[in-house]
C-alpha cells in the first residue's frame, strides 16, 4: 500500500509514500481512475491535495526507478488529461510546473535566466484560476468553437456551451480571428445557482465550483441553464488571423496581448482585486504573491495559486517549452483550501434572538494549517437544497480566517448508509414550537426563548433545585409575562400562580415552598444558576469556596479571580465581564433574600492560593478550598461510580461531589494514578476495574457515608 495518511494542509505537504512496484502500480491506478472520473463527470474521489500528493509520490518513485515508469502514469502526460477529444489543438495546450515556496520560486527564476542567457526584466504575476482550461476560437470576431484541453494535443468540442459562459462574448468588438485561451469556472454565486437548479431538478449537487464547471461544460440538453465565467490568460493566432495580428500575437509581451484581448471584449482577471501585474524584482513578486494569497478568502471565485510568467515574447522563446509545460511560466501553489471529510451530524444552536441555526459537525480535518471540526450551514433550507445527509462525504472549504463551509456532498461517494439530517421538531433550547415560516427558523418565543432556557437552567437540580418547575411551567410563566429572569421567581405570588392553567392550590403551594427553599441554597449553586460563561458546577463550587460570599466574588478583579484554580487570564476576564452584565440580576436576587454565602468557607483575602488542579468546569480534579486539615477527605482525590445506597441514596452525582469537597477532598470523574479513593456502588464497571488495576483504595457507599458522616446532614 502507498501511504497517504499524513495530510498536512499545505500543497507542499509530503508526497504519498510509494515504496515498491506493487504500491506504485496501485498508486498509478488510483490516480488515473481519479483523473478519468474527474474528466468524465467533473467529480473526483480525491480532493486536489490528495491527488497532488499522490502524483508527487508517483513521480518520486519514478525518479528512483525510471525503468518501471508506467506508460499510463499521470506524470507522463499533460497534467490531468485523461480523455482526448476530436478537435486538434493548433498549438499544444500545456500545463504548468509547480513551486511551493519563495526559495523554489527564486531558484526557478534563476533557471529561466540561465536559459535565456540574460536577466528577465519583466515578469507577469497573475492569479491561477481554479477551473478548466479552454480554447475559444474566434473567426472574424465571431465565437465559433470551444475546445477543452483534453490531453493537450486534442480536446473535446464543447461549443454547445457558447452562450452560457459570461466573459466570452459571441461577438468581439473587432472582426478578429484568433484563439483565446483561459479558464472557465463557476463563481461562488454561479455555483450556488447551479446547485439550486440541479437539486431542484432532482440531480445531485456538484461538490465544488470546479466540478460544477467541468460537469456543466460537458452537459448537453439540460432542462436548466447553468452559467459559468471565463477568464482569459493567453491568445494565439489562427490561420486567417492576418499578418498584422499574427505578428502582434507572436511578438507582443504577454501583458500587451492580454490588454488586446480585454480590448476585444473578453473577460480577464484584470477586473479583479488580483489583477495581473508586470513586475521586475523578486521581492516585488513575492509581495504580490502574498497580496494575492491574502485576498483569496474574499474572492468570489477560486484560485489555487499564482502564475508567474516571463512577460516578453523573446524571453519566452529563449526559455522554450518542455512537452508538458513551458519553461517560462510556473505555478506558485497555494495551500489546498478544500478537503473531503465526513459529515458526522448537525447541531442546532439557538441564538439570543431565538434563531435556530444548524451547524455541521465534521470528522476533524486539517485545512490550511488548522483543524476544522465545524462548518456553517446557513439554514434548514440550505441543508435540503444541498441534499446533505449524515454520514455524507462532504467537500469542506476554508481559507484564511473565514468560517469553514461545506461546498456540497460528494454524491458519488455515497454508500447508501447515509441518513437524512434530523431537523428539530421543537426548539432545542426551550422545547417550544418552531416558527418555520421564514428561511431561518426561529423559536416562537423569540428573545424570550433565552429566558425560558436560563430560568429552566437556574431551577435545575444541580442549581437551585426547584421541584415542580420544569420547562413547561417555565414556558407558562414566561408567556404570562410573570417571569423574565430567575430573580422574578422569588416575587411570584399565590394569586399569580393560581391564575395559570393547570395550577391548583396544592401545586401552587408546593411550588411556592420549593421557591422559598431555593433561597437557602449555598452560594456555589446560586452562582452556578447565574450561568456565567465558562463556569459550570465544579468551577462554581471552587469560586464560591474561594470567595465565600457573593460580595467578595463581585469585588474580585481578573487578577484575584485567577487565584481560583482552573481560572486563567482569559476565563478571569470573561467572568468579570459576565458578572458586570449580571449585576442587576444579582442585586435583585440579593434583595429577594437569596442566600449569597457559602457554608463553611472563609475568604482568605487576595493573595491566597489554595490547591492546584487542572483547568475546566467539569467535575475532574476540582480542588478543594476548605481550610487545610478541615475535613476527613483532606488531600484526597475521590471518584464516585455506580449506584449510591443508604444515606447517600438520594444524592445526585453533583451532590456527591459537593459532599466530597465539603469534607475537604477533590472530586474527579475519572480514575487515575492520582485518585486516592473510589466510592463504588452497585453496577460499578470500568472505573472499578481500573481502580483495582492501579491498587486504588475502594470504598462501598456505606463505608464512605461513615467517613463523611459529619458533613452529610448539610447536603442540599
Ligand atoms: S498559463 C502555457 N495562466 O492552470 C501556459 N494558466 O495547472 C499555460 N491556469 O493549464 C497556462 N490560471 O488551465 C496560465 N493565469 C493563468 C492560469 C492558468 C489558471 C490553469 C491552466 C493551466 C493550469 C496548469
XYZ file of C-alpha atoms and ligand atoms in Angstrom:
740
model
C 0.000 0.000 0.000
C 1.118 3.505 -0.618
C 0.704 5.670 2.442
C -1.320 8.871 2.325
C -2.128 9.064 5.987
C -0.139 12.181 6.776
C -2.087 15.095 5.422
C -0.691 18.474 6.396
C -2.683 21.269 4.894
C -0.207 22.862 2.598
C 0.132 21.890 -1.012
C 3.824 21.364 -0.365
C 2.816 18.578 2.000
C 4.856 15.403 1.755
C 4.256 13.275 -1.266
C 2.457 9.972 -0.794
C 4.986 7.299 0.093
C 5.288 4.800 -2.749
C 7.732 2.144 -1.639
C 7.638 -0.705 -4.134
C 6.440 -1.783 -7.550
C 3.084 -3.011 -6.248
C 2.421 0.230 -4.375
C 3.476 2.129 -7.497
C 1.015 0.199 -9.683
C -1.744 0.791 -7.167
C -0.952 4.484 -6.864
C -0.908 4.931 -10.646
C -4.234 3.154 -10.908
C -5.830 5.271 -8.157
C -4.562 8.482 -9.736
C -5.640 7.513 -13.254
C -9.072 6.469 -12.038
C -9.468 9.732 -10.137
C -8.350 11.767 -13.151
C -10.606 9.807 -15.507
C -13.583 10.244 -13.183
C -12.818 13.920 -12.871
C -12.599 14.457 -16.598
C -15.621 12.312 -17.358
C -18.026 13.643 -14.760
C -16.284 16.567 -13.123
C -16.131 14.649 -9.865
C -13.104 13.058 -8.308
C -12.908 10.717 -5.336
C -9.710 12.522 -4.307
C -9.507 16.159 -3.344
C -6.865 18.306 -5.026
C -4.403 17.986 -2.234
C -4.639 14.210 -2.085
C -4.314 13.946 -5.868
C -1.338 16.257 -5.837
C 0.440 14.266 -3.146
C -0.299 11.013 -4.892
C 1.156 12.250 -8.173
C 4.229 13.569 -6.401
C 4.664 10.202 -4.704
C 4.442 8.517 -8.094
C 6.972 10.977 -9.535
C 9.379 10.339 -6.662
C 9.188 6.585 -7.247
C 9.708 7.030 -10.986
C 12.812 9.089 -10.365
C 14.387 6.207 -8.478
C 13.012 3.549 -10.847
C 12.936 5.111 -14.328
C 12.697 1.663 -15.988
C 9.479 0.890 -14.216
C 7.653 4.038 -15.302
C 4.179 3.140 -16.445
C 3.017 4.418 -19.825
C -0.241 5.491 -18.171
C 1.438 7.319 -15.289
C -0.170 10.705 -14.642
C 3.309 12.239 -14.578
C 3.965 11.412 -18.221
C 1.001 13.273 -19.528
C -0.097 16.774 -19.906
C -1.441 17.071 -16.383
C -4.807 15.624 -15.769
C -5.608 14.966 -19.376
C -7.228 11.567 -19.441
C -9.577 11.737 -22.376
C -8.746 13.158 -25.723
C -11.455 14.552 -27.886
C -11.714 15.097 -31.549
C -10.541 18.659 -32.066
C -6.804 19.006 -32.565
C -5.157 21.984 -30.920
C -3.203 24.172 -33.281
C -0.547 24.633 -30.602
C -0.458 22.158 -27.690
C -2.292 23.315 -24.579
C 0.394 22.899 -21.984
C 0.190 22.634 -18.258
C 2.388 24.305 -15.653
C 5.083 23.072 -13.310
C 4.723 23.980 -9.652
C 6.778 25.636 -6.929
C 5.715 25.738 -3.289
C 7.941 28.334 -1.626
C 9.733 31.642 -2.134
C 13.051 29.784 -2.316
C 11.824 27.454 -5.024
C 10.468 30.419 -6.949
C 13.793 32.262 -6.816
C 15.573 29.113 -7.971
C 13.129 28.736 -10.836
C 13.571 32.377 -11.902
C 17.325 31.833 -11.936
C 16.828 28.733 -14.080
C 14.829 30.755 -16.616
C 17.576 33.345 -16.739
C 20.164 30.626 -17.293
C 18.159 29.509 -20.293
C 17.647 32.979 -21.728
C 21.235 33.837 -21.039
C 20.232 37.313 -19.747
C 18.227 38.808 -16.916
C 14.486 38.637 -17.362
C 13.352 42.217 -16.830
C 9.604 41.748 -16.731
C 7.565 39.090 -15.020
C 3.794 38.815 -15.152
C 2.291 37.817 -11.792
C -1.303 36.666 -12.023
C -3.866 34.511 -10.245
C -4.013 30.836 -11.060
C -7.704 30.421 -11.648
C -9.161 27.209 -10.381
C -11.288 25.946 -13.235
C -10.824 24.232 -16.561
C -8.647 25.291 -19.444
C -10.490 26.093 -22.611
C -9.625 27.384 -26.068
C -12.133 29.786 -27.603
C -11.778 30.246 -31.346
C -12.993 33.454 -32.881
C -13.342 33.848 -36.627
C -13.930 37.320 -37.946
C -14.897 38.334 -34.433
C -17.483 35.550 -34.034
C -17.122 32.817 -31.436
C -17.178 29.641 -33.483
C -15.731 26.912 -31.327
C -14.954 25.988 -27.757
C -12.483 23.200 -27.128
C -11.384 21.710 -23.801
C -7.741 20.988 -23.143
C -8.219 17.198 -23.335
C -4.777 15.594 -23.468
C -3.145 18.814 -24.591
C -2.927 17.877 -28.248
C -6.644 17.426 -28.866
C -9.698 18.308 -26.823
C -13.415 17.901 -26.764
C -15.654 20.205 -28.718
C -17.912 21.896 -26.196
C -19.255 24.595 -28.484
C -22.734 23.826 -27.188
C -21.714 25.807 -24.084
C -21.416 29.021 -26.121
C -23.811 31.493 -24.612
C -23.583 30.065 -21.095
C -20.148 31.471 -20.317
C -20.009 35.010 -19.031
C -16.964 36.837 -20.350
C -16.777 35.007 -23.672
C -18.870 37.198 -25.946
C -20.344 35.697 -29.095
C -19.024 38.725 -30.919
C -15.766 40.585 -30.345
C -15.501 44.339 -30.631
C -13.391 43.814 -33.786
C -13.684 41.207 -36.558
C -10.535 39.465 -35.342
C -9.583 35.833 -35.960
C -7.663 34.331 -33.060
C -7.764 31.710 -30.314
C -8.183 32.963 -26.783
C -7.186 30.594 -24.032
C -8.264 30.805 -20.484
C -10.063 29.220 -17.615
C -13.760 28.506 -17.265
C -15.006 28.430 -13.685
C -18.050 28.992 -11.583
C -18.089 31.964 -9.257
C -19.447 31.213 -5.789
C -22.759 32.723 -6.809
C -22.944 30.712 -10.031
C -22.118 27.581 -8.056
C -24.964 28.239 -5.612
C -27.345 28.867 -8.503
C -26.176 25.766 -10.357
C -26.688 23.554 -7.324
C -30.094 25.028 -6.622
C -31.106 24.363 -10.239
C -29.626 20.891 -10.220
C -31.145 19.698 -6.965
C -34.396 21.399 -7.993
C -34.395 19.024 -10.977
C -33.674 16.017 -8.810
C -29.936 15.931 -9.544
C -27.090 15.578 -7.074
C -25.304 18.826 -6.225
C -21.801 19.495 -7.519
C -19.176 19.047 -4.822
C -17.387 22.314 -5.602
C -17.333 25.080 -8.213
C -14.617 23.391 -10.275
C -16.586 20.172 -10.537
C -19.604 22.297 -11.342
C -17.793 23.953 -14.234
C -16.389 20.633 -15.503
C -19.791 18.951 -15.412
C -21.675 21.874 -16.867
C -19.244 22.460 -19.694
C -19.788 18.938 -20.976
C -23.517 18.742 -20.345
C -25.761 18.965 -23.365
C -29.527 19.262 -23.481
C -30.054 20.261 -19.903
C -33.516 21.369 -18.879
C -31.996 24.206 -16.956
C -29.330 26.750 -17.719
C -26.189 26.961 -15.699
C -23.890 29.942 -16.026
C -20.100 29.985 -15.833
C -17.400 32.632 -16.121
C -14.384 32.810 -18.402
C -11.057 34.424 -17.562
C -8.658 34.765 -20.480
C -4.928 34.221 -19.796
C -3.460 33.882 -23.267
C -4.060 34.236 -27.021
C -2.557 32.963 -30.230
C -3.001 33.443 -33.908
C -5.088 31.131 -36.083
C -4.945 30.598 -39.823
C -6.781 33.644 -41.088
C -5.629 35.938 -38.316
C -3.940 38.200 -40.792
C -0.306 39.137 -40.831
C -0.608 42.115 -38.530
C -2.466 40.415 -35.706
C -0.414 37.222 -36.099
C 2.785 39.221 -35.832
C 1.464 41.113 -32.818
C 0.391 37.970 -31.000
C 3.789 36.456 -31.731
C 5.862 39.468 -30.722
C 3.998 41.382 -28.076
C 4.727 40.869 -24.445
C 2.189 38.657 -22.684
C 0.795 41.670 -20.769
C 0.227 43.524 -24.017
C -1.506 40.519 -25.591
C -3.821 40.397 -22.589
C -4.610 44.101 -22.893
C -5.529 43.464 -26.501
C -7.736 40.513 -25.515
C -9.541 42.633 -22.911
C -9.986 45.354 -25.530
C -11.745 42.835 -27.775
C -14.374 42.439 -25.034
C -13.139 39.202 -23.460
C -13.085 38.923 -19.670
C -9.697 38.675 -17.971
C -8.528 38.787 -14.357
C -7.773 42.468 -14.939
C -11.119 43.488 -13.490
C -10.493 41.624 -10.210
C -8.640 42.550 -7.000
C -5.950 40.074 -8.030
C -5.294 41.630 -11.431
C -2.102 40.575 -13.230
C 0.883 42.861 -12.628
C 4.124 43.183 -14.526
C 6.979 43.316 -12.023
C 10.740 43.204 -12.060
C 12.257 42.355 -8.700
C 11.951 39.071 -6.846
C 10.900 40.953 -3.679
C 8.090 42.763 -5.504
C 6.947 39.487 -6.987
C 6.885 37.827 -3.587
C 4.919 40.792 -2.166
C 2.343 40.471 -4.936
C 2.139 36.722 -4.311
C 1.452 37.468 -0.637
C -1.183 40.037 -1.598
C -2.964 37.615 -3.899
C -2.805 34.883 -1.251
C -4.237 37.281 1.342
C -7.053 38.331 -0.989
C -8.002 34.737 -1.750
C -10.581 34.163 1.019
C -12.611 37.167 -0.095
C -12.544 36.454 -3.817
C -15.860 35.436 -5.332
C -14.098 32.700 -7.345
C -11.499 30.049 -6.601
C -7.778 30.386 -7.191
C -5.283 27.687 -6.338
C -2.072 29.545 -6.846
C -0.256 32.356 -8.582
C 1.205 32.064 -12.071
C 4.491 33.793 -12.769
C 5.411 34.208 -16.421
C 8.314 35.759 -18.255
C 6.403 38.603 -19.871
C 8.390 39.359 -23.012
C 7.935 37.195 -26.087
C 11.668 36.986 -26.724
C 12.271 35.695 -23.193
C 9.542 33.084 -23.627
C 11.036 31.957 -26.901
C 14.512 31.806 -25.441
C 13.367 29.815 -22.412
C 11.363 27.384 -24.563
C 8.903 24.690 -23.571
C 9.000 21.082 -22.500
C 6.447 18.561 -23.707
C 4.311 19.058 -20.618
C 4.873 22.637 -19.537
C 6.531 25.833 -20.701
C 9.843 26.742 -19.098
C 8.933 30.427 -18.984
C 5.950 30.070 -16.622
C 5.424 28.471 -13.246
C 2.564 27.952 -10.810
C 3.271 29.011 -7.225
C 0.818 26.748 -5.477
C -1.187 27.936 -2.508
C -2.248 25.572 0.289
C -5.248 23.462 -0.509
C -8.341 25.026 0.967
C -10.648 22.155 0.270
C -10.751 18.734 1.755
C -13.163 15.876 1.693
C -14.333 14.728 5.115
C -17.370 13.126 6.716
C -20.437 14.953 7.952
C -20.949 13.361 11.358
C -24.116 15.234 12.214
C -25.840 18.561 12.529
C -26.104 20.580 15.732
C -28.875 23.103 16.246
C -27.956 26.160 18.266
C -30.348 28.812 19.458
C -29.083 32.371 19.375
C -30.048 35.217 21.663
C -32.870 36.257 19.359
C -34.284 32.747 19.156
C -32.880 31.971 15.702
C -32.216 28.249 15.441
C -29.074 27.817 13.383
C -27.733 24.498 12.130
C -24.020 23.758 12.312
C -22.268 20.854 10.648
C -20.184 18.582 12.869
C -17.332 17.147 10.823
C -14.810 14.406 11.157
C -11.857 16.668 12.067
C -9.795 17.554 9.017
C -6.670 19.685 8.534
C -7.215 22.541 6.113
C -4.906 25.464 5.513
C -2.993 24.852 8.731
C -5.858 24.360 11.144
C -8.144 21.557 12.217
C -11.696 22.009 11.042
C -14.428 20.348 13.100
C -17.439 22.538 12.396
C -18.782 24.253 9.318
C -21.598 26.715 8.893
C -24.877 25.669 7.392
C -26.983 28.714 6.829
C -30.467 27.425 7.464
C -32.561 24.263 7.183
C -33.448 25.016 3.556
C -29.728 25.097 2.844
C -29.442 21.517 4.092
C -32.374 20.397 1.976
C -31.182 22.269 -1.085
C -27.763 20.677 -0.867
C -29.322 17.323 -0.081
C -26.903 16.850 2.799
C -27.114 13.593 4.701
C -25.478 12.463 7.915
C -22.529 10.247 7.002
C -22.010 12.017 3.679
C -18.528 12.642 2.389
C -18.514 16.391 2.006
C -16.197 18.898 0.382
C -15.199 21.444 3.018
C -13.758 24.826 2.106
C -11.744 27.028 4.401
C -9.335 29.829 3.566
C -7.658 32.224 5.957
C -9.909 33.330 8.755
C -13.193 32.602 7.056
C -15.614 30.280 8.765
C -15.345 26.872 7.135
C -18.209 25.929 4.881
C -19.441 22.790 3.229
C -19.470 23.150 -0.507
C -21.608 20.098 -1.141
C -21.756 16.359 -0.564
C -19.616 14.268 -2.865
C -22.669 12.424 -4.071
C -20.902 9.673 -5.990
C -19.077 8.578 -2.840
C -22.346 7.658 -1.157
C -22.582 4.144 0.169
C -26.287 4.092 0.917
C -25.651 4.135 4.660
C -26.127 7.926 4.837
C -29.085 9.084 6.867
C -31.300 12.111 6.428
C -30.367 15.039 8.655
C -32.781 15.166 11.572
C -34.471 18.551 11.857
C -35.660 19.589 15.313
C -39.396 19.457 15.885
C -39.288 21.709 18.902
C -36.863 24.416 19.939
C -33.729 22.591 21.110
C -33.205 25.199 23.806
C -36.573 25.601 25.461
C -38.804 22.935 23.921
C -41.281 25.412 22.436
C -42.663 25.294 18.910
C -40.580 26.492 15.975
C -41.653 29.164 13.541
C -40.616 27.703 10.185
C -42.334 30.286 8.006
C -39.050 32.051 7.199
C -35.861 30.560 5.769
C -34.208 30.999 9.136
C -36.109 29.061 11.725
C -36.897 30.747 14.987
C -38.185 29.630 18.339
C -41.748 31.014 18.632
C -40.641 32.595 21.850
C -38.040 34.709 20.060
C -35.892 36.506 22.595
C -37.942 35.007 25.435
C -36.555 31.614 24.437
C -33.441 32.628 26.248
C -35.481 33.469 29.325
C -37.072 30.007 29.260
C -33.687 28.361 28.851
C -31.915 30.398 31.510
C -34.727 30.142 34.073
C -35.052 26.383 33.461
C -31.320 26.032 33.900
C -31.338 28.061 37.138
C -34.212 25.954 38.520
C -32.420 22.707 37.593
C -31.446 20.009 40.026
C -27.795 20.961 40.217
C -28.514 24.666 40.671
C -31.466 25.934 42.738
C -33.237 22.567 42.546
C -36.783 23.956 42.439
C -39.075 20.964 42.306
C -42.150 21.359 40.149
C -40.543 23.975 37.916
C -39.955 22.079 34.691
C -39.661 23.639 31.250
C -43.424 23.553 30.587
C -44.101 25.507 33.749
C -41.330 27.989 32.941
C -42.788 28.480 29.451
C -46.147 29.231 31.084
C -44.606 31.762 33.443
C -42.626 33.481 30.693
C -45.636 33.536 28.348
C -47.831 35.006 31.054
C -45.264 37.796 31.440
C -44.629 36.864 35.071
C -41.002 35.870 34.682
C -38.204 37.339 32.520
C -35.318 36.003 34.576
C -34.986 33.769 37.583
C -34.994 36.609 40.127
C -38.656 37.085 39.165
C -39.401 33.637 40.604
C -38.899 34.962 44.108
C -41.559 37.629 43.621
C -44.298 35.255 42.403
C -47.499 35.421 44.426
C -50.012 32.725 45.212
C -52.675 34.545 43.171
C -50.456 34.848 40.132
C -49.694 31.130 40.195
C -53.324 30.143 40.791
C -54.248 32.185 37.743
C -52.223 29.873 35.491
C -53.671 26.909 33.642
C -53.375 23.577 35.418
C -52.201 25.197 38.649
C -54.304 24.000 41.562
C -53.851 25.018 45.182
C -51.594 22.099 46.024
C -49.254 22.589 43.088
C -49.149 26.307 43.808
C -48.269 25.823 47.451
C -45.707 23.187 46.623
C -44.089 25.414 44.042
C -44.007 28.384 46.422
C -42.410 26.196 49.082
C -39.837 24.948 46.609
C -39.034 28.525 45.575
C -38.705 29.540 49.222
C -36.322 26.633 49.811
C -34.280 27.767 46.826
C -33.469 30.983 48.718
C -31.369 28.945 51.125
C -29.128 27.174 48.611
C -25.404 27.639 49.113
C -23.641 30.317 47.113
C -21.992 27.713 44.854
C -25.396 26.750 43.494
C -26.708 30.311 43.250
C -23.561 31.248 41.361
C -23.959 28.241 39.105
C -27.596 29.252 38.478
C -26.369 32.543 37.020
C -24.971 30.593 34.100
C -21.759 32.622 33.885
C -19.991 31.632 30.671
C -17.039 29.332 31.270
C -18.201 28.199 34.690
C -20.146 25.041 35.402
C -20.938 23.246 38.621
C -17.436 22.382 39.632
C -15.955 25.783 38.815
C -18.857 27.489 40.617
C -18.041 25.482 43.738
C -14.407 26.449 43.522
C -15.271 30.106 43.138
C -17.823 30.017 45.978
C -15.422 28.211 48.334
C -12.598 30.553 47.483
C -14.503 33.805 47.937
C -17.104 32.622 50.468
C -19.580 35.426 49.643
C -21.058 36.960 46.525
C -19.759 40.310 47.679
C -16.200 39.039 47.573
C -16.739 37.497 44.180
C -18.121 40.740 42.815
C -15.295 42.741 44.312
C -12.688 40.481 42.720
C -10.825 41.722 39.679
C -9.417 39.446 36.996
C -6.203 39.005 38.931
C -7.976 37.945 42.124
C -10.125 35.527 40.145
C -7.046 33.870 38.727
C -6.222 32.664 42.214
C -9.058 30.213 41.859
C -7.773 27.003 40.462
C -8.558 26.490 36.808
C -9.146 30.169 36.074
C -6.638 31.535 33.617
C -6.281 35.014 32.173
C -8.993 34.552 29.556
C -11.559 32.959 31.813
C -10.937 35.561 34.531
C -11.699 38.314 32.040
C -14.867 36.560 30.893
C -16.094 36.055 34.440
C -15.502 39.711 35.337
C -17.352 40.875 32.218
C -20.207 38.447 32.765
C -20.621 39.476 36.384
C -20.799 43.120 35.376
C -23.562 42.222 32.925
C -25.370 40.157 35.534
C -25.103 42.831 38.251
C -28.782 43.914 38.110
C -29.920 40.289 38.358
C -27.598 39.599 41.290
C -28.850 42.751 43.036
C -32.441 41.610 42.620
C -31.605 38.135 43.915
C -29.935 39.668 46.957
C -32.929 41.937 47.518
C -35.208 38.885 47.236
C -33.365 37.331 50.175
C -31.490 34.674 48.248
C -28.524 33.306 50.225
C -25.243 34.714 48.986
C -22.693 32.894 51.088
C -21.003 29.508 51.081
C -21.404 27.496 54.272
C -18.092 26.609 55.875
C -15.968 28.782 53.605
C -13.982 31.814 54.655
C -12.320 34.213 52.291
C -8.647 34.428 52.975
C -8.309 37.669 51.057
C -6.462 38.353 47.845
C -3.146 36.591 47.590
C -4.341 33.261 48.986
C -3.807 30.375 46.677
C -5.271 27.090 47.758
C -4.891 23.816 45.965
C -3.841 23.061 42.433
C -5.745 21.266 39.775
C -6.470 21.130 36.125
C -8.452 23.767 34.346
C -12.035 23.034 33.377
C -15.545 23.384 34.613
C -16.336 19.721 34.549
C -16.007 17.591 37.596
C -12.488 16.454 37.004
C -9.934 17.358 39.563
C -11.877 20.106 41.301
C -9.562 21.313 44.003
C -10.823 21.781 47.477
C -10.939 25.187 49.020
C -11.744 24.136 52.556
C -9.187 25.367 55.065
C -6.304 22.864 55.259
C -6.980 19.919 57.505
C -10.632 20.872 57.800
C -12.167 17.619 56.566
C -11.720 13.861 56.671
C -11.006 13.818 52.932
C -8.295 16.453 53.126
C -5.692 15.889 50.411
C -7.698 13.100 48.792
C -8.987 12.893 45.239
C -12.238 10.953 45.229
C -14.135 9.416 42.327
C -17.707 8.152 42.612
C -19.145 5.398 40.445
C -22.146 3.071 40.436
C -25.401 3.471 42.370
C -25.270 5.076 45.806
C -27.228 3.427 48.583
C -28.160 4.008 52.228
C -27.570 7.562 53.459
C -26.193 8.513 50.042
C -29.040 7.079 48.015
C -30.808 10.336 47.273
C -27.706 12.301 46.338
C -27.117 13.219 42.715
C -23.567 12.997 41.366
C -23.302 16.721 41.764
C -24.371 16.474 45.378
C -21.840 13.704 45.958
C -19.148 15.975 44.520
C -20.313 18.792 46.752
C -20.127 16.471 49.735
C -16.600 15.365 48.842
C -15.446 18.947 48.543
C -17.164 19.999 51.780
C -15.318 17.185 53.502
C -12.039 18.627 52.225
C -11.437 16.402 49.212
C -11.263 16.893 45.464
C -13.890 15.316 43.281
C -12.925 13.856 39.966
C -14.757 11.948 37.282
C -12.031 9.597 36.164
C -9.771 7.130 37.904
C -6.064 7.763 37.522
C -2.867 7.296 39.481
C -3.791 10.431 41.384
C -7.085 9.005 42.647
C -6.981 8.335 46.396
C -10.375 6.722 46.796
C -13.062 5.223 44.606
C -16.553 5.152 46.080
C -18.041 2.214 44.187
C -21.734 1.409 44.372
C -23.733 -1.331 42.698
C -23.198 -1.593 38.962
C -19.699 -0.064 39.085
C -17.854 -1.148 35.939
C -14.722 0.022 34.224
C -13.790 2.593 36.873
C -13.748 -0.154 39.468
C -11.628 -2.361 37.213
C -9.184 0.475 36.676
C -9.005 1.247 40.415
C -8.312 -2.429 41.105
C -5.580 -2.463 38.490
C -3.977 0.621 39.986
C -4.395 -0.645 43.520
C -6.549 2.386 44.417
C -8.493 2.197 47.656
C -12.157 1.307 47.037
C -14.982 2.064 49.483
C -18.616 0.948 49.415
C -21.238 3.721 49.739
C -21.939 2.890 53.405
C -18.277 2.926 54.302
C -17.890 6.274 52.613
C -21.044 7.646 54.299
C -19.462 6.794 57.645
C -16.251 8.623 56.705
C -18.100 11.821 55.890
C -20.959 11.453 58.377
C -20.287 14.871 59.924
C -20.793 16.573 56.586
C -23.789 14.577 55.404
C -26.545 16.499 57.129
C -25.573 19.728 55.395
C -26.109 18.134 51.978
C -28.573 20.119 49.922
S -0.856 29.891 -18.446
C 1.406 27.661 -21.441
N -2.148 31.343 -16.688
O -3.521 26.184 -14.742
C 0.879 28.228 -20.188
N -2.644 29.046 -16.793
O -2.048 23.847 -13.784
C -0.375 27.602 -19.801
N -4.370 28.331 -15.246
O -3.299 24.507 -17.774
C -1.192 28.199 -18.857
N -4.758 30.290 -14.366
O -5.529 25.722 -17.173
C -1.973 30.124 -17.193
N -3.192 32.763 -15.210
C -3.046 31.551 -15.720
C -3.789 30.448 -15.263
C -3.551 29.202 -15.830
C -5.100 29.028 -14.370
C -4.509 26.879 -15.451
C -4.377 26.442 -16.883
C -3.208 25.522 -16.866
C -3.232 25.019 -15.460
C -1.918 24.419 -15.029
